[in-house]
Tab-separated table of C-alpha atoms and ligand atoms in Angstrom:
chain	number	residue	atom	x	y	z
A	20	MET	CA	0.000	0.000	0.000
A	21	PRO	CA	1.513	3.416	-0.880
A	22	SER	CA	2.045	5.446	2.242
A	23	PRO	CA	3.353	9.014	2.256
A	24	PRO	CA	5.715	9.787	5.186
A	25	ALA	CA	3.256	12.079	7.011
A	26	GLN	CA	0.086	14.037	6.373
A	27	LYS	CA	-1.030	17.460	7.562
A	28	PRO	CA	-3.014	17.369	10.821
A	29	ALA	CA	-6.624	18.570	10.704
A	30	THR	CA	-8.920	19.834	13.460
A	31	ALA	CA	-12.701	19.623	13.181
A	32	VAL	CA	-15.577	20.616	15.438
A	33	ALA	CA	-19.099	19.216	15.434
A	34	GLY	CA	-22.177	19.890	17.512
A	35	THR	CA	-24.275	17.134	18.948
A	36	ASN	CA	-27.807	16.639	17.678
A	37	ILE	CA	-31.061	15.654	19.305
A	38	ALA	CA	-33.515	13.507	17.378
A	39	LEU	CA	-37.105	14.707	17.205
A	40	VAL	CA	-38.068	11.567	15.278
A	41	LYS	CA	-35.949	8.876	16.902
A	42	TYR	CA	-33.602	6.306	15.436
A	43	TRP	CA	-34.031	3.050	17.351
A	44	GLY	CA	-33.039	-0.173	15.575
A	45	LYS	CA	-30.599	-1.271	12.879
A	46	ARG	CA	-31.147	-3.092	9.588
A	47	ASP	CA	-27.445	-4.065	9.531
A	48	ALA	CA	-25.306	-4.037	12.660
A	49	ALA	CA	-21.901	-4.341	10.942
A	50	LEU	CA	-22.442	-1.332	8.675
A	51	ASN	CA	-24.544	0.468	11.295
A	52	LEU	CA	-27.493	0.878	8.950
A	53	PRO	CA	-30.679	2.214	10.560
A	54	ALA	CA	-33.902	0.219	10.207
A	55	ALA	CA	-35.878	3.460	9.775
A	56	GLY	CA	-35.219	7.145	9.120
A	57	SER	CA	-34.891	9.862	11.751
A	58	LEU	CA	-35.029	13.649	12.000
A	59	SER	CA	-32.940	15.831	14.297
A	60	LEU	CA	-31.756	19.276	15.309
A	61	THR	CA	-28.002	19.980	15.419
A	62	LEU	CA	-26.959	22.153	18.369
A	63	ALA	CA	-24.418	24.968	18.719
A	64	ASP	CA	-21.538	25.076	21.249
A	65	PHE	CA	-22.252	21.626	22.512
A	66	GLY	CA	-20.136	18.953	20.928
A	67	SER	CA	-16.599	17.815	20.200
A	68	GLU	CA	-13.347	19.226	18.891
A	69	THR	CA	-10.958	16.659	17.422
A	70	THR	CA	-7.475	16.885	15.913
A	71	VAL	CA	-6.098	13.988	13.884
A	72	SER	CA	-2.592	13.544	12.510
A	73	PHE	CA	-1.381	10.539	10.549
A	74	ALA	CA	2.397	10.136	10.891
A	75	PRO	CA	4.898	7.316	11.430
A	76	ALA	CA	5.685	8.742	14.887
A	77	ALA	CA	2.021	9.124	15.906
A	78	ALA	CA	1.679	5.601	17.347
A	79	GLY	CA	1.574	4.949	21.080
A	80	ALA	CA	3.929	2.563	22.919
A	81	ASP	CA	1.789	-0.389	21.750
A	82	GLY	CA	2.337	0.589	18.089
A	83	ARG	CA	-1.340	1.470	17.676
A	84	ASP	CA	-3.076	4.817	17.181
A	85	ARG	CA	-2.707	7.125	20.169
A	86	VAL	CA	-6.076	8.414	21.377
A	87	LEU	CA	-6.273	11.241	23.921
A	88	PHE	CA	-9.561	12.364	25.412
A	89	GLY	CA	-9.697	15.584	27.429
A	90	GLY	CA	-5.888	15.630	27.686
A	91	GLU	CA	-5.607	12.061	29.073
A	92	PRO	CA	-5.145	8.700	27.310
A	93	ALA	CA	-8.652	7.553	26.411
A	94	GLU	CA	-10.104	4.568	28.267
A	95	PRO	CA	-9.502	1.305	26.328
A	96	ARG	CA	-13.065	0.832	25.039
A	97	PHE	CA	-13.210	4.391	23.709
A	98	ALA	CA	-9.714	4.065	22.160
A	99	ALA	CA	-10.593	0.740	20.485
A	100	ARG	CA	-13.737	2.252	18.950
A	101	ALA	CA	-11.734	5.200	17.584
A	102	GLN	CA	-9.030	2.833	16.242
A	103	ARG	CA	-11.628	0.718	14.395
A	104	PHE	CA	-13.014	3.902	12.880
A	105	LEU	CA	-9.526	5.068	11.829
A	106	ASP	CA	-9.075	1.715	10.041
A	107	LEU	CA	-12.057	2.650	7.834
A	108	VAL	CA	-10.447	6.002	7.004
A	109	ARG	CA	-7.086	4.351	6.237
A	110	ASP	CA	-8.867	1.903	3.884
A	111	LEU	CA	-10.637	4.760	2.098
A	112	ALA	CA	-7.484	6.866	1.767
A	113	ARG	CA	-5.241	3.862	1.046
A	114	ILE	CA	-2.675	4.781	3.683
A	115	ASP	CA	-1.301	2.673	6.510
A	116	LEU	CA	0.080	5.300	8.873
A	117	PRO	CA	-0.808	5.325	12.571
A	118	ALA	CA	-2.728	8.320	13.884
A	119	GLU	CA	-2.784	10.521	16.917
A	120	VAL	CA	-6.281	11.647	17.895
A	121	VAL	CA	-6.747	14.462	20.391
A	122	THR	CA	-10.366	15.040	21.261
A	123	ARG	CA	-12.271	17.022	23.841
A	124	ASN	CA	-15.905	17.628	24.533
A	125	THR	CA	-17.038	21.234	24.272
A	126	VAL	CA	-19.643	20.534	26.951
A	127	PRO	CA	-19.162	19.814	30.655
A	128	THR	CA	-18.740	16.018	30.722
A	129	ALA	CA	-20.231	15.965	34.219
A	130	ALA	CA	-23.544	16.807	32.549
A	131	GLY	CA	-23.752	13.144	31.564
A	132	LEU	CA	-24.720	14.165	28.052
A	133	ALA	CA	-21.459	13.431	26.226
A	134	SER	CA	-22.601	12.260	22.866
A	135	SER	CA	-21.060	9.956	20.322
A	136	ALA	CA	-22.903	11.907	17.608
A	137	ALA	CA	-20.644	14.954	17.830
A	138	GLY	CA	-17.566	12.829	18.546
A	139	PHE	CA	-17.809	10.658	15.441
A	140	ALA	CA	-18.887	13.546	13.187
A	141	ALA	CA	-15.795	15.530	14.237
A	142	LEU	CA	-13.581	12.436	13.973
A	143	ALA	CA	-14.911	11.555	10.487
A	144	LEU	CA	-14.184	15.045	9.197
A	145	ALA	CA	-10.792	15.542	10.902
A	146	ALA	CA	-9.522	12.026	10.107
A	147	SER	CA	-10.624	12.033	6.470
A	148	ARG	CA	-9.077	15.469	5.898
A	149	ALA	CA	-5.861	14.518	7.727
A	150	ALA	CA	-5.679	11.395	5.536
A	151	GLY	CA	-5.711	13.622	2.451
A	152	LEU	CA	-9.362	13.024	1.483
A	153	ASP	CA	-11.861	15.757	0.632
A	154	LEU	CA	-15.163	13.894	0.958
A	155	PRO	CA	-18.448	15.529	-0.079
A	156	PRO	CA	-20.926	15.929	2.838
A	157	THR	CA	-22.997	12.900	1.827
A	158	GLU	CA	-19.964	10.604	1.893
A	159	LEU	CA	-18.824	12.127	5.177
A	160	SER	CA	-22.274	11.403	6.574
A	161	ALA	CA	-22.006	7.743	5.504
A	162	LEU	CA	-18.527	7.548	7.070
A	163	ALA	CA	-19.649	9.160	10.354
A	164	ARG	CA	-22.567	6.685	10.473
A	165	ARG	CA	-20.081	3.821	10.760
A	166	GLY	CA	-18.966	5.288	14.112
A	167	SER	CA	-22.441	6.018	15.429
A	168	GLY	CA	-25.800	6.144	13.655
A	169	SER	CA	-26.689	9.572	15.013
A	170	ALA	CA	-23.261	10.991	13.988
A	171	ALA	CA	-24.355	10.894	10.328
A	172	ARG	CA	-26.780	13.731	11.179
A	173	SER	CA	-24.198	16.008	12.903
A	174	ILE	CA	-22.365	16.490	9.593
A	175	PHE	CA	-25.169	18.941	8.775
A	176	GLY	CA	-26.486	21.965	10.701
A	177	GLY	CA	-30.032	22.852	11.704
A	178	PHE	CA	-32.804	20.385	10.934
A	179	VAL	CA	-31.546	17.177	9.388
A	180	GLU	CA	-33.228	14.062	8.061
A	181	MET	CA	-31.476	10.700	8.007
A	182	SER	CA	-32.609	8.095	5.472
A	183	ALA	CA	-32.688	4.413	6.289
A	184	GLY	CA	-31.745	3.713	2.663
A	185	THR	CA	-32.314	0.402	0.933
A	186	ARG	CA	-28.880	-0.475	-0.498
A	187	ALA	CA	-26.923	-3.270	1.158
A	188	ASP	CA	-23.694	-1.232	1.133
A	189	GLY	CA	-25.344	1.643	3.024
A	190	SER	CA	-24.365	4.288	0.474
A	191	ASP	CA	-27.917	5.691	0.628
A	192	ALA	CA	-28.154	5.552	4.441
A	193	VAL	CA	-27.085	9.184	4.786
A	194	ALA	CA	-28.392	12.430	6.212
A	195	GLN	CA	-29.367	15.676	4.516
A	196	GLN	CA	-30.256	19.141	5.747
A	197	ILE	CA	-33.909	20.158	5.515
A	198	ALA	CA	-33.668	23.641	7.105
A	199	ASP	CA	-30.562	25.495	8.228
A	200	GLU	CA	-29.748	26.608	11.766
A	201	LYS	CA	-30.674	30.243	11.130
A	202	SER	CA	-34.093	29.525	9.688
A	203	TRP	CA	-36.039	29.122	12.927
A	204	ASN	CA	-35.552	30.820	16.302
A	205	ILE	CA	-36.144	27.893	18.586
A	206	ARG	CA	-34.290	26.544	21.601
A	207	LEU	CA	-33.765	23.216	23.311
A	208	CYS	CA	-33.748	23.375	27.120
A	209	VAL	CA	-31.996	20.397	28.696
A	210	ALA	CA	-32.885	19.195	32.187
A	211	ILE	CA	-30.062	17.064	33.608
A	212	THR	CA	-31.624	14.531	35.956
A	213	ALA	CA	-28.670	12.284	36.897
A	214	ALA	CA	-24.878	12.172	36.890
A	215	GLY	CA	-22.769	9.560	35.143
A	216	GLU	CA	-23.156	6.960	32.443
A	217	LYS	CA	-26.450	5.688	31.097
A	218	ALA	CA	-27.664	2.265	32.234
A	219	ILE	CA	-27.351	0.514	28.865
A	220	GLY	CA	-25.716	1.798	25.687
A	221	SER	CA	-27.841	2.503	22.621
A	222	THR	CA	-26.369	-0.281	20.437
A	223	ALA	CA	-27.003	-3.034	23.011
A	224	ALA	CA	-30.425	-1.613	23.847
A	225	MET	CA	-31.485	-1.392	20.196
A	226	ASP	CA	-30.363	-4.974	19.627
A	227	ALA	CA	-32.256	-6.256	22.694
A	228	THR	CA	-35.347	-4.281	21.683
A	229	ALA	CA	-35.307	-5.647	18.118
A	230	ARG	CA	-34.871	-9.241	19.380
A	231	THR	CA	-37.304	-9.258	22.282
A	232	SER	CA	-39.837	-6.414	22.183
A	233	PRO	CA	-43.159	-7.470	20.651
A	234	TYR	CA	-43.714	-3.776	19.910
A	235	TYR	CA	-40.642	-3.425	17.667
A	236	PRO	CA	-42.474	-4.080	14.349
A	237	ALA	CA	-45.165	-1.578	15.354
A	238	TRP	CA	-42.499	0.980	16.268
A	239	LEU	CA	-40.779	0.628	12.882
A	240	ALA	CA	-44.122	0.824	11.066
A	241	SER	CA	-44.922	4.113	12.849
A	242	VAL	CA	-41.754	5.995	11.842
A	243	PRO	CA	-42.470	6.948	8.182
A	244	ALA	CA	-45.674	8.835	9.077
A	245	ASP	CA	-43.873	10.649	11.913
A	246	LEU	CA	-41.108	11.641	9.493
A	247	ASP	CA	-43.650	13.041	7.011
A	248	GLU	CA	-45.331	14.974	9.806
A	249	ALA	CA	-42.057	16.333	11.266
A	250	ARG	CA	-40.727	17.344	7.837
A	251	ALA	CA	-43.950	19.235	7.085
A	252	ALA	CA	-43.855	20.897	10.526
A	253	VAL	CA	-40.262	22.087	9.971
A	254	ARG	CA	-41.140	23.450	6.525
A	255	GLN	CA	-44.067	25.399	8.044
A	256	ARG	CA	-42.091	26.402	11.191
A	257	ASP	CA	-45.046	24.995	13.155
A	258	LEU	CA	-43.786	24.388	16.705
A	259	ASP	CA	-46.988	22.773	17.985
A	260	ARG	CA	-46.999	20.312	15.097
A	261	LEU	CA	-43.287	19.493	15.451
A	262	GLY	CA	-43.462	19.231	19.247
A	263	THR	CA	-46.463	16.907	19.098
A	264	VAL	CA	-44.700	14.466	16.789
A	265	ALA	CA	-41.446	14.725	18.798
A	266	GLU	CA	-43.213	13.740	22.042
A	267	ARG	CA	-44.986	10.876	20.297
A	268	SER	CA	-41.788	9.564	18.703
A	269	ALA	CA	-39.915	9.664	22.036
A	270	THR	CA	-42.664	7.988	24.066
A	271	ARG	CA	-43.127	5.275	21.432
A	272	MET	CA	-39.381	4.588	21.326
A	273	HIS	CA	-39.260	4.275	25.116
A	274	ALA	CA	-42.449	2.180	25.213
A	275	CYS	CA	-40.916	-0.187	22.676
A	276	ALA	CA	-37.709	-0.513	24.756
A	277	LEU	CA	-39.728	-0.889	27.963
A	278	ALA	CA	-41.503	-3.882	26.392
A	279	ALA	CA	-38.169	-5.666	25.733
A	280	ASP	CA	-37.422	-8.765	27.801
A	281	PRO	CA	-35.795	-7.954	30.195
A	282	HIS	CA	-37.236	-4.457	30.082
A	283	ILE	CA	-35.115	-1.397	29.292
A	284	LEU	CA	-36.038	1.648	31.345
A	285	TYR	CA	-34.013	4.869	31.115
A	286	TRP	CA	-36.238	7.155	33.170
A	287	ASN	CA	-35.878	8.136	36.825
A	288	PRO	CA	-38.318	10.009	39.116
A	289	ALA	CA	-36.931	13.385	37.995
A	290	THR	CA	-37.551	12.419	34.356
A	291	LEU	CA	-41.247	11.972	35.146
A	292	ALA	CA	-41.324	15.176	37.197
A	293	ALA	CA	-39.836	17.093	34.247
A	294	LEU	CA	-42.517	15.676	31.937
A	295	ALA	CA	-45.133	16.952	34.383
A	296	THR	CA	-43.481	20.399	34.276
A	297	VAL	CA	-43.725	20.408	30.480
A	298	ARG	CA	-47.422	19.500	30.633
A	299	GLU	CA	-48.023	22.283	33.212
A	300	LEU	CA	-46.179	24.830	31.069
A	301	ARG	CA	-48.392	23.879	28.150
A	302	ALA	CA	-51.540	24.036	30.249
A	303	ARG	CA	-50.545	27.631	31.110
A	304	GLY	CA	-50.127	28.469	27.427
A	305	THR	CA	-46.374	28.053	26.842
A	306	GLU	CA	-45.487	25.993	23.779
A	307	ALA	CA	-43.011	23.480	25.241
A	308	TYR	CA	-42.506	19.863	24.110
A	309	PHE	CA	-40.226	17.158	25.462
A	310	THR	CA	-38.023	14.492	23.997
A	311	ILE	CA	-35.885	11.883	25.810
A	312	ASP	CA	-32.917	9.890	24.467
A	313	ALA	CA	-31.240	6.737	25.778
A	314	GLY	CA	-30.863	8.247	29.234
A	315	PRO	CA	-32.885	9.999	31.961
A	316	HIS	CA	-32.441	13.621	30.838
A	317	VAL	CA	-35.335	15.617	29.406
A	318	LYS	CA	-34.888	17.967	26.456
A	319	VAL	CA	-37.570	20.563	25.855
A	320	LEU	CA	-38.214	22.291	22.549
A	321	CYS	CA	-39.611	25.842	22.768
A	322	ALA	CA	-39.517	29.268	21.130
A	323	LYS	CA	-36.406	31.373	21.845
A	324	THR	CA	-38.618	33.928	23.619
A	325	ASP	CA	-39.880	31.262	26.063
A	326	ALA	CA	-36.515	29.600	26.772
A	327	THR	CA	-35.758	31.516	29.993
A	328	ALA	CA	-39.163	30.683	31.500
A	329	VAL	CA	-39.022	27.041	30.374
A	330	SER	CA	-35.509	26.605	31.747
A	331	ALA	CA	-36.529	28.201	35.085
A	332	ALA	CA	-39.550	25.884	35.379
A	333	LEU	CA	-37.342	22.852	34.693
A	334	ALA	CA	-34.700	24.058	37.193
A	335	ALA	CA	-37.426	24.287	39.876
A	336	THR	CA	-38.528	20.687	39.219
A	337	PRO	CA	-37.643	18.219	42.009
A	338	GLY	CA	-34.595	16.129	41.075
A	339	VAL	CA	-33.426	18.330	38.204
A	340	MET	CA	-29.729	18.969	38.866
A	341	GLN	CA	-28.881	21.466	36.146
A	342	THR	CA	-30.423	23.061	33.071
A	343	LEU	CA	-28.873	24.236	29.806
A	344	VAL	CA	-30.378	26.274	26.982
A	345	LEU	CA	-29.093	25.318	23.550
A	346	ALA	CA	-29.510	26.960	20.166
A	347	PRO	CA	-29.539	25.375	16.709
A	348	GLY	CA	-26.028	25.142	15.304
A	349	PRO	CA	-24.037	24.481	12.137
A	350	GLY	CA	-22.758	21.178	10.826
A	351	ALA	CA	-19.283	19.704	11.309
A	352	ARG	CA	-16.505	21.967	10.057
A	353	ILE	CA	-12.729	22.172	9.824
A	354	VAL	CA	-11.276	24.791	12.153
A	355	SER	CA	-7.596	24.362	11.355
A	356	GLU	CA	-5.469	22.476	8.902
A	357	ASP	CA	-1.659	22.519	8.887
B	22	PMV	O1	-26.186	6.939	17.414
B	22	PMV	P1	-26.462	6.014	18.522
B	22	PMV	O2	-26.075	4.615	18.203
B	22	PMV	O3	-25.851	6.499	19.821
B	22	PMV	O4	-28.056	5.974	18.782
B	22	PMV	C1	-28.830	7.110	19.086
B	22	PMV	C2	-30.124	6.720	19.713
B	22	PMV	C3	-30.992	7.869	20.225
B	22	PMV	O5	-30.198	8.943	20.665
B	22	PMV	C4	-31.810	7.371	21.411
B	22	PMV	C5	-31.979	8.330	19.163
B	22	PMV	C6	-31.418	9.188	18.068
B	22	PMV	O6	-32.010	9.163	16.978
B	22	PMV	O7	-30.436	9.918	18.285
């Protein structure tokens, strides 16, 4: 394999994204192909910054890629996942140099919200560029998907739709932007309801749900109509319509996981209390709508003008430890190259 002596390092940033129509289930585990589409909002100032350099001297003492997270050597599981991903980039670029990866979250990790979506979107962009590739956004999205399904969406800013695709090679299982981050003044208020890692990772939970939940076929059958509804709501900038479908998609995803055997339950008492707060806000006339991912935190979609009041109501909810107000943000981008 031809291998130039060293390549220029590249640094990329990417924001995390929150799905409003959830991805939950794979049609192919090896290629990380989703069983259904999804629709999300990419967030500003809340993600990952990653620098990658491919060079003969980049390897660690074990001869493998060196992976640093937050200034420290990454824990072995995290490092192994990054190394497997770098193998994909080396195959694409036809190089066989080891890499050094330096990554940090641009969000307090204590928030328990560290997301693989931003991490793999930033890694896909930085690693492909550092390997000498200049991939178009659709190919970057397919590459990021191999790291984490939701990462395919963080390549793009604003509102993004991910296709399940039908091809066996996954080349059509990619995301595309449907409205940019400046097109709608909305906010996502996050209520942190626990510290630390989630109970069960999304890949294992999706697999268990698909194998054992009798509701899984019904869940998959419900997604296309929710996607149509969410897409139309985004086009019309109709918050009530979008929020209604977002709540339904989240509760159906969690109901489907809850019906797995053994059951998968991500919620805690503060999660339920935060849902009650959202219902009370709405009863008092504030347009606020929740979504919940594979964890106990509650994310609330609202107009920018209501964000302070929504965040205050969530902060006053028993068990809520911290709140954050997040704005729509741009897709993954290179911040330095040399
Ligand atoms: O990208 P993954 O494998 O971490 O899965 C993401 C799963 C959810 O966050 C629960 C839903 C979604 O669409 O992001």
